[in-house]
Coordinates of C-alpha atoms and ligand atoms in Angstrom, one line a residue:
Chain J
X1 CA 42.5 -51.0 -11.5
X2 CA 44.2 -52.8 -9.1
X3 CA 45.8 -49.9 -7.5
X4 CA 42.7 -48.1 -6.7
X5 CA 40.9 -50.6 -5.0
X6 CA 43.3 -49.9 -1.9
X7 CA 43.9 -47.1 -0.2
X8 CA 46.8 -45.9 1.2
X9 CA 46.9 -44.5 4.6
X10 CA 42.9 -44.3 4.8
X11 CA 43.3 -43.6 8.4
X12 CA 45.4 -40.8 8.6
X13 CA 44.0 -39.2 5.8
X14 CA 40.6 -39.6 7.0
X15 CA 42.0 -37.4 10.3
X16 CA 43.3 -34.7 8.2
X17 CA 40.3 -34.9 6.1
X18 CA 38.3 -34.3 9.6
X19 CA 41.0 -31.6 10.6
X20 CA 40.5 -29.9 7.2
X21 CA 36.5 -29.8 7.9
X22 CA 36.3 -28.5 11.4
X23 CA 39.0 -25.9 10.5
X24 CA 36.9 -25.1 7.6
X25 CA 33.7 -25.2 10.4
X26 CA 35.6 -23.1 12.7
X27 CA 36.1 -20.1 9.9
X28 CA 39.0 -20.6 7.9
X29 CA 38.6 -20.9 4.1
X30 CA 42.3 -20.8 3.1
X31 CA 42.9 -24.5 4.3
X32 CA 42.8 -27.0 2.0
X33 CA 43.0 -30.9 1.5
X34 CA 46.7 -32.0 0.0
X35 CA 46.3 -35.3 -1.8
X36 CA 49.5 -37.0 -3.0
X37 CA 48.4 -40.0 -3.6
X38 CA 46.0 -40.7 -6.5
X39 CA 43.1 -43.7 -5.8
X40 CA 39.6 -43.9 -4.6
X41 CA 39.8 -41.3 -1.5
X42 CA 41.5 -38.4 -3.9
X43 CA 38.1 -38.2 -5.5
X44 CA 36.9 -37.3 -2.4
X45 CA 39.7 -35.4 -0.6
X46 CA 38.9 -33.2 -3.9
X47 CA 35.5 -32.8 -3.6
X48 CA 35.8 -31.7 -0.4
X49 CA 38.1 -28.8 -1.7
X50 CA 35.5 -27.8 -4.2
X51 CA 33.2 -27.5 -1.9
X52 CA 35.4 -25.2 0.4
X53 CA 36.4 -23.1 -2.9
X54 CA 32.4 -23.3 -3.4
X55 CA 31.6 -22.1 -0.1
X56 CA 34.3 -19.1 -0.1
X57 CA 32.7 -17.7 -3.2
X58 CA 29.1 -17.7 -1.4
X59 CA 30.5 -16.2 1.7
X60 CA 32.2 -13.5 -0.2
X61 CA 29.2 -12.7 -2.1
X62 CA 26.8 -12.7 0.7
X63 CA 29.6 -10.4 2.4
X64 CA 29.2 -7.9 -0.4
X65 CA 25.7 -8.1 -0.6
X66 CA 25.8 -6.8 2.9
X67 CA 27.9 -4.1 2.3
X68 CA 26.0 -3.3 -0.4
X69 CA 23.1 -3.4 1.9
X70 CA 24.5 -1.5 4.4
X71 CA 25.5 1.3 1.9
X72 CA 22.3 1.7 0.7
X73 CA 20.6 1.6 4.1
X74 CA 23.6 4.7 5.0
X75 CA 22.4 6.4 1.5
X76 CA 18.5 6.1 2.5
X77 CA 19.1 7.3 6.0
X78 CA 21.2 10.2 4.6
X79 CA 18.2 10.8 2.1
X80 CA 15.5 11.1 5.0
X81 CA 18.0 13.3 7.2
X82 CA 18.1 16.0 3.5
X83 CA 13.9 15.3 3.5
X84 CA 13.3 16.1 7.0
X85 CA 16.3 19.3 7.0
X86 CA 13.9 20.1 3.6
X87 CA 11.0 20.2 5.3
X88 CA 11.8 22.0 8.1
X89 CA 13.0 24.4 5.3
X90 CA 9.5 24.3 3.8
X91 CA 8.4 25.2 6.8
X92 CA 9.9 28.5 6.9
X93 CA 9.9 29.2 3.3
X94 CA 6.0 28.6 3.1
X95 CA 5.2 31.6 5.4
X96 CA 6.4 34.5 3.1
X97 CA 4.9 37.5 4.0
X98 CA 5.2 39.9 1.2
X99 CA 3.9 43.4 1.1
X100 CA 2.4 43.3 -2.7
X101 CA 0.6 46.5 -2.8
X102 CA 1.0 49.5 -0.9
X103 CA -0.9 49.2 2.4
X104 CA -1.4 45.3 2.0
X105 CA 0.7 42.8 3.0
X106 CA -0.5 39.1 1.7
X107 CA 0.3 35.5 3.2
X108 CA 0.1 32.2 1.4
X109 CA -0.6 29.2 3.5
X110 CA 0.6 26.2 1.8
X111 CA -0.1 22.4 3.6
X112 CA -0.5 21.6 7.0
X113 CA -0.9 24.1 9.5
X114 CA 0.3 22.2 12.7
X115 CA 1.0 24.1 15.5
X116 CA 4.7 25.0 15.2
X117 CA 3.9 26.0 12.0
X118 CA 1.0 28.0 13.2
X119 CA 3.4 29.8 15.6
X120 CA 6.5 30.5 12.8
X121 CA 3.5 31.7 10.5
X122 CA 1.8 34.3 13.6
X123 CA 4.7 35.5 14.4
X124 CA 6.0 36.3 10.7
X125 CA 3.0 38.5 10.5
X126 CA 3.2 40.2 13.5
X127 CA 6.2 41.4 13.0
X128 CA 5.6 42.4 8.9
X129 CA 2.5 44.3 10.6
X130 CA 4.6 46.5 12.4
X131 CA 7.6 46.7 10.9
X132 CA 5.5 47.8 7.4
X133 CA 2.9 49.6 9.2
X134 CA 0.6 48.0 6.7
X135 CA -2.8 48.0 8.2
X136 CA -4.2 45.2 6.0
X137 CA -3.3 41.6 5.7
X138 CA -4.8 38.4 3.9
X139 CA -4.2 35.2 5.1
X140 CA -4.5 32.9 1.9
X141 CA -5.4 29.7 2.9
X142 CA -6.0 28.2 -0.9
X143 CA -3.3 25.8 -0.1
X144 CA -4.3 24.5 3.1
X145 CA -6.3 21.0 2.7
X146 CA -7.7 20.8 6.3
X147 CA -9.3 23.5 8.3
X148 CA -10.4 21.8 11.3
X149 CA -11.0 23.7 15.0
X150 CA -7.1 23.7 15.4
X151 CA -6.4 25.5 12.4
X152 CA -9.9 27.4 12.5
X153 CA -8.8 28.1 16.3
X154 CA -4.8 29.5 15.0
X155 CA -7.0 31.6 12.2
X156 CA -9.1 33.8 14.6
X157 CA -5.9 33.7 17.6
X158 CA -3.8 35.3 14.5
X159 CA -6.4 37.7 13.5
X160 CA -7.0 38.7 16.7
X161 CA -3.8 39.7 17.5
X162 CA -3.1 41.5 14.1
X163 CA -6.0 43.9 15.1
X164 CA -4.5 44.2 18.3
X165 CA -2.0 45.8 16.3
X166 CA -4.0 47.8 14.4
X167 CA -4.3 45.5 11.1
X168 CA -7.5 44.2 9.5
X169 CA -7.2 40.9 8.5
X170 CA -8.6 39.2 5.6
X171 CA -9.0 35.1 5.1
X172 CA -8.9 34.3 1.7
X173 CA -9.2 31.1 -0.3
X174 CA -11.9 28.7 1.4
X175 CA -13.4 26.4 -0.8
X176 CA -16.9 25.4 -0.9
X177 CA -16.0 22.1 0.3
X178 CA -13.8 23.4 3.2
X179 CA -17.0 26.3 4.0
X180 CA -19.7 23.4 4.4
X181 CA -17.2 21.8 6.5
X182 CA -16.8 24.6 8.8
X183 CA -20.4 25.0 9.3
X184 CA -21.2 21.3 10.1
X185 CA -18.1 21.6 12.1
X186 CA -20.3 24.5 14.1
X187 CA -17.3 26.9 14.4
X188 CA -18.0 30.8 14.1
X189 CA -15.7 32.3 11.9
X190 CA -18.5 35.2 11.4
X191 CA -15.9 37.9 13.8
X192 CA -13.3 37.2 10.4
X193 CA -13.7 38.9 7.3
X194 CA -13.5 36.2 4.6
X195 CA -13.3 36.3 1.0
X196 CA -13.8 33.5 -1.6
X197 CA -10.6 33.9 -4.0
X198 CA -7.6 36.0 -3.6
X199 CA -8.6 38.2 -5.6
X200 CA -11.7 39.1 -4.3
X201 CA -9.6 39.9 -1.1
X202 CA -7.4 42.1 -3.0
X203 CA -9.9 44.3 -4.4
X204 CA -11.5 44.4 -1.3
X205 CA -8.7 45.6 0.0
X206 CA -7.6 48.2 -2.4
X207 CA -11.2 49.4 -2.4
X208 CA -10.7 50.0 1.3
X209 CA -7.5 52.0 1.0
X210 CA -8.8 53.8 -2.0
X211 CA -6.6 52.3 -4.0
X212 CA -9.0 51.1 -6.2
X213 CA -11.9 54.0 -7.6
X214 CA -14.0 53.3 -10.3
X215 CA -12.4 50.0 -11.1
X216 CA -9.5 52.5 -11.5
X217 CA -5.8 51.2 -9.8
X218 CA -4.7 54.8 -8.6
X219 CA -1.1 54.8 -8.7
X220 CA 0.3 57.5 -6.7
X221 CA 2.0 55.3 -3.9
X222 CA 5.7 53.5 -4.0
X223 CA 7.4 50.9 -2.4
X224 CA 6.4 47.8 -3.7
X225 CA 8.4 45.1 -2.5
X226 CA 7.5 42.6 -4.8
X227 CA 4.4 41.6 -7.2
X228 CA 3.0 38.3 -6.7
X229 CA -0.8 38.5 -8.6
Chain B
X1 CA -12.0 -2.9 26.7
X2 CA -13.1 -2.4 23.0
X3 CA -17.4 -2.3 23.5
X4 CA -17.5 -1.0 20.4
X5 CA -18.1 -4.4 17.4
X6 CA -16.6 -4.7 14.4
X7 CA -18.0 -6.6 11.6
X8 CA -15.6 -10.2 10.4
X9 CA -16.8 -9.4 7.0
X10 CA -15.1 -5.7 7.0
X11 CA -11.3 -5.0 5.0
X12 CA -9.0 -3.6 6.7
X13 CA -7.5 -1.1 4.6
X14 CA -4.8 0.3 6.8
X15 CA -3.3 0.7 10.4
X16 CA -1.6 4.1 11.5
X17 CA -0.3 5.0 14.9
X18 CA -0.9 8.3 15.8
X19 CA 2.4 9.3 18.3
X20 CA 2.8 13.1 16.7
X21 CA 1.7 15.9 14.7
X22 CA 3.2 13.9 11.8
X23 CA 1.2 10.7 12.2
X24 CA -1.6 12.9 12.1
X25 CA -1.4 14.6 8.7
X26 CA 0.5 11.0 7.4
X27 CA -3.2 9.2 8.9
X28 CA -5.4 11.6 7.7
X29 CA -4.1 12.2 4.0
X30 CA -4.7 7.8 4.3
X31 CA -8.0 8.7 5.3
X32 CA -8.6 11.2 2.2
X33 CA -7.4 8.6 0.1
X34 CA -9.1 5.7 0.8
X35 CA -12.5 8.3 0.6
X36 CA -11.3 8.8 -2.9
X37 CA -10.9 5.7 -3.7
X38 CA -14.0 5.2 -2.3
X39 CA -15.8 7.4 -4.4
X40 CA -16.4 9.8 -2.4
X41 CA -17.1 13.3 -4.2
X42 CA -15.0 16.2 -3.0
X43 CA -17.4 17.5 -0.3
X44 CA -17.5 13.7 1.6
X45 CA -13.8 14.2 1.8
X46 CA -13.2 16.7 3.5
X47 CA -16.1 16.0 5.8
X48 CA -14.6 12.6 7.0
X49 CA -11.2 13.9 6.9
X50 CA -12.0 16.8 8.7
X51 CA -13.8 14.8 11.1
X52 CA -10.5 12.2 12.0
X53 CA -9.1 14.9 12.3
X54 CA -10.5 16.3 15.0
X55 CA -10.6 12.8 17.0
X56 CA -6.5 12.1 15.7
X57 CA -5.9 15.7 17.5
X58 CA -7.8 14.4 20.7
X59 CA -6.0 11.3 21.2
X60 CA -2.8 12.9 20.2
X61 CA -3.7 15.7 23.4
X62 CA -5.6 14.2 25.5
X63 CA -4.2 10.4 25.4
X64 CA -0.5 10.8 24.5
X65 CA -1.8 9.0 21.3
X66 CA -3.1 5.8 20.1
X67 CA -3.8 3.5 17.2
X68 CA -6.2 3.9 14.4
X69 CA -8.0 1.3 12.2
X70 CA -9.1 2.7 8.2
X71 CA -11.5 -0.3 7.6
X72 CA -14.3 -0.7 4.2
X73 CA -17.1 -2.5 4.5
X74 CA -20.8 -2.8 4.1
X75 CA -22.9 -1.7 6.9
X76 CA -26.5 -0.7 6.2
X77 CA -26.5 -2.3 2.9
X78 CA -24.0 0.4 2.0
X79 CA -20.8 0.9 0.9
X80 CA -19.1 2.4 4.0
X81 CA -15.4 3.5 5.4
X82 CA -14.9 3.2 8.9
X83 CA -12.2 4.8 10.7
X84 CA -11.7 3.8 14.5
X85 CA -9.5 5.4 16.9
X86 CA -8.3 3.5 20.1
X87 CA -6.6 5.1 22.8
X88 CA -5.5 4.2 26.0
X89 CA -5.4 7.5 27.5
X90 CA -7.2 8.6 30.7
X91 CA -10.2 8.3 29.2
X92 CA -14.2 10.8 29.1
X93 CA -15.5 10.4 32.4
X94 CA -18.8 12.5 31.3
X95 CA -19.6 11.5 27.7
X96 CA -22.5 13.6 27.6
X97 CA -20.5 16.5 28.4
X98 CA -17.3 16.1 26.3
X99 CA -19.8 16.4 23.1
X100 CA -21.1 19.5 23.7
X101 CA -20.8 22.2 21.3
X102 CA -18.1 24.4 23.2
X103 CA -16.9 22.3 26.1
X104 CA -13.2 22.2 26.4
X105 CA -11.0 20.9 29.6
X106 CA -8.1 22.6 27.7
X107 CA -7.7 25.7 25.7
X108 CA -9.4 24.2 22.8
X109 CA -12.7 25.6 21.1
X110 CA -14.5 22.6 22.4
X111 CA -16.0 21.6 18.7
X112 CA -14.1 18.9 17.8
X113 CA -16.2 15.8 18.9
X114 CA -19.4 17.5 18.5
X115 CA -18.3 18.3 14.7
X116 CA -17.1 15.6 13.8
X117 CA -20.4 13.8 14.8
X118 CA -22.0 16.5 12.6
X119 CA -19.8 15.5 10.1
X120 CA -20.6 11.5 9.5
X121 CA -23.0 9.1 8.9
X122 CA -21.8 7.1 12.2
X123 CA -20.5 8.3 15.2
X124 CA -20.0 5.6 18.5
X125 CA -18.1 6.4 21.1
X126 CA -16.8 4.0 24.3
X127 CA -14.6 5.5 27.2
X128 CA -13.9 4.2 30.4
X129 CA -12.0 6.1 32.8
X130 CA -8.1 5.6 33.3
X131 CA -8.4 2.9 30.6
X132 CA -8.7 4.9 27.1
X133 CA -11.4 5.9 24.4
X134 CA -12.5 3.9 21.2
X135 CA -14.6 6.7 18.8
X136 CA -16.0 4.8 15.1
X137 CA -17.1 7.2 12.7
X138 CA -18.2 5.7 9.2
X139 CA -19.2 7.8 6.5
X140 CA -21.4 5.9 3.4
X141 CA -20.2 6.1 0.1
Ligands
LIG1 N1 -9.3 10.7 23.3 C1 -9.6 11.4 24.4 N2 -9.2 11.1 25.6 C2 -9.5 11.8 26.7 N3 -10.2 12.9 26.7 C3 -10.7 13.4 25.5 C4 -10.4 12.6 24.3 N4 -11.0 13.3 23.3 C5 -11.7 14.4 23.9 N5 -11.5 14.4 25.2 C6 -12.0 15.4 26.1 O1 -13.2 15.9 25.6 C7 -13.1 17.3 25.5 C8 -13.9 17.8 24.3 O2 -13.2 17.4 23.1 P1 -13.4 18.3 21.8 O3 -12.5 17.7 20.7 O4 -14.8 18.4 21.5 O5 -12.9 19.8 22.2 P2 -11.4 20.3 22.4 O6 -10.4 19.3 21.9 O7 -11.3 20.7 23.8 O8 -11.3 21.5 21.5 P3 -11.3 21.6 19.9 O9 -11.3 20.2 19.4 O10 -12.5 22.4 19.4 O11 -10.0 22.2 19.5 C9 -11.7 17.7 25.5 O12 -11.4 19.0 26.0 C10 -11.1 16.6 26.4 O13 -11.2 16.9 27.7
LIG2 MG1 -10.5 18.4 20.0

């Protein structure tokens, strides 16, 4: 008991205590506190090295939490990069233009019809028109949520020019919803032909081209690229 | 600039910047939404989104963009969403004009602010020029 109520070399230890601390303040986490003598100030001197062994564990974990963080930040970036590559993909795949009938070629508009979209989707038409010679074309717009005067505005700019080229065009798909809208709106879509359904487009269609007599399908043409109804 | 009041006792419900084409479907699907929510039948939907549309398209042309406000609240002892866009483009120097059925300073078909006032149960609009627009529309529920 005796023993312990002095200590040895309390001054010098106390420096090295004080060295060990601002070492420990200036970054390094190896250094610790080398007690050779046992008594009052060892309790301390080994506190102090929990402390440090304490403190390296935080700092490692917080260290790997940010790596861990950072990886996932890398993952989600790399995510949005596939989402917007995927959408740009959309964007082309979601302009088919497939010649599903002899005569008639058919286009499915699917989301938002912005006006790069507008353009890919025009020109994809255009070019079917002639390089099919079809002379009839529907313009599906079932999938489109919004028909304001933009899209309205690409409608009759993509008709037009289809019957520039010597192809009646046929807008299919408005909804009654979408139709009230586009009066209030006061837009006159009355120089397009429109049909309610798809459907009602296609027989219109086929009734025009004589393809359809009598509720009869006369089947004396080829080259069907693909069926889609 | 803003001479257009909004109510304390209104929620705001969400605030979307409008700086491209994307903002404007991301805004106006919000818009949809909230409608829904709402309880808005199918037919009010599309009227009010069709309507924001029209005035997210302007501010996106005409002002370089802006900032728009999807509030709910009662006005007229009604259950009401309000939608306000605030731009600080070059601003309408002749109201009167701009919401006629037809006029367009660009290639447009010049229907857009005169439809969507068709459109809504509200319709305010402040401009001053070189300073920017604030248009309110607020449909009832
Ligand atoms: N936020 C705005 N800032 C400045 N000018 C605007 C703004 N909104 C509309 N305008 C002006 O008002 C005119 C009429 O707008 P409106 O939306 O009715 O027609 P548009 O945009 O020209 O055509 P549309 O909307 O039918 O495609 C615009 O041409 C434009 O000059
Ligand atoms: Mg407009």
């Amino acid at each position: 008991m005796e023993a312990n109520t002095e200590i040895k070399n309390a001054k010098v230890r106390i420096e090295h205590i004080e060295d060990v601390l601002s070492s420990v303040a200036a970054g390094d986490l190896d250094i610790r506190i080398e007690s050779e003598i046992e008594d009052d100030l060892t309790g301390v001197e080994q506190a102090i090295n929990l402390l440090i062994d304490d403190l390296t564990h935080e700092l490692k974990k917080s260290i790997k939490m940010k790596e861990d963080m950072e990886d996932k930040l890398r993952k989600i970036q790399d995510q949005q990069k596939t989402i917007l590559q995927q959408q740009e993909d959309l964007m082309e795949l979601s302009s088919p233009v497939s010649k599903v009938w002899d005569n008639i070629l058919i286009l499915p508009v699917i989301g938002t019809l912005d006006s790069q979209r507008t353009q890919i989707m025009m020109e994809n038409l255009l070019l079917k028109i002639v390089s099919t010679g079809c002379t009839t074309a529907i313009l599906d717009i079932t999938g489109v949520p919004t028909v304001d005067t933009q899209v309205a505005n690409h409608l009759l700019k993509t008709v037009t020019a289809a019957r520039l080229l010597g192809a009646e065009c046929i807008v299919s798909g408005i909804s009654p919803a979408i139709a009230q809208t586009i009066v209030h709106l006061g837009i006159n879509l009355s120089n397009i032909l429109t049909k309610a359904t798809l459907q009602s487009a296609m027989i219109y269609a086929m009734k025009k081209n004589e393809q359809l007599v009598d509720g009869k399908v006369k089947t004396n043409f080829t080259d069907i690229d693909d069926i889609q109804l | 600039m803003n001479e257009i009041v909004s109510d304390k006792s209104w929620i705001l419900l969400e605030r979307c910047p409008i700086q491209n084409e994307h903002d404007i479907v991301k805004a106006r699907q919000v818009v949809r939404q909230f409608g829904k929510e709402a309880g808005m039948g199918i037919v009010d939907q599309t009227r009010i989104t069709t309507a924001v549309s029209e005035l997210f398209r302007n501010m996106f042309l005409y002002a370089g963009g802006g900032e728009v406000l999807v509030e709910k609240g009662i006005v007229d002892e009604r259950n009401t969403l309000i939608v306000t866009c605030i731009d600080q483009g070059p601003g309408i120097a002749n109201i009167e004009l701009a919401m006629t059925d037809g006029y367009t300073s660009g290639g447009g078909m010049g229907y857009g602010l005169p439809g969507s006032k068709r459109l809504v149960d509200r319709f305010e609009i402040y401009s001053q020029v070189n300073k920017g627009t604030t248009i309110r529309v607020m449909k009832w529920k």
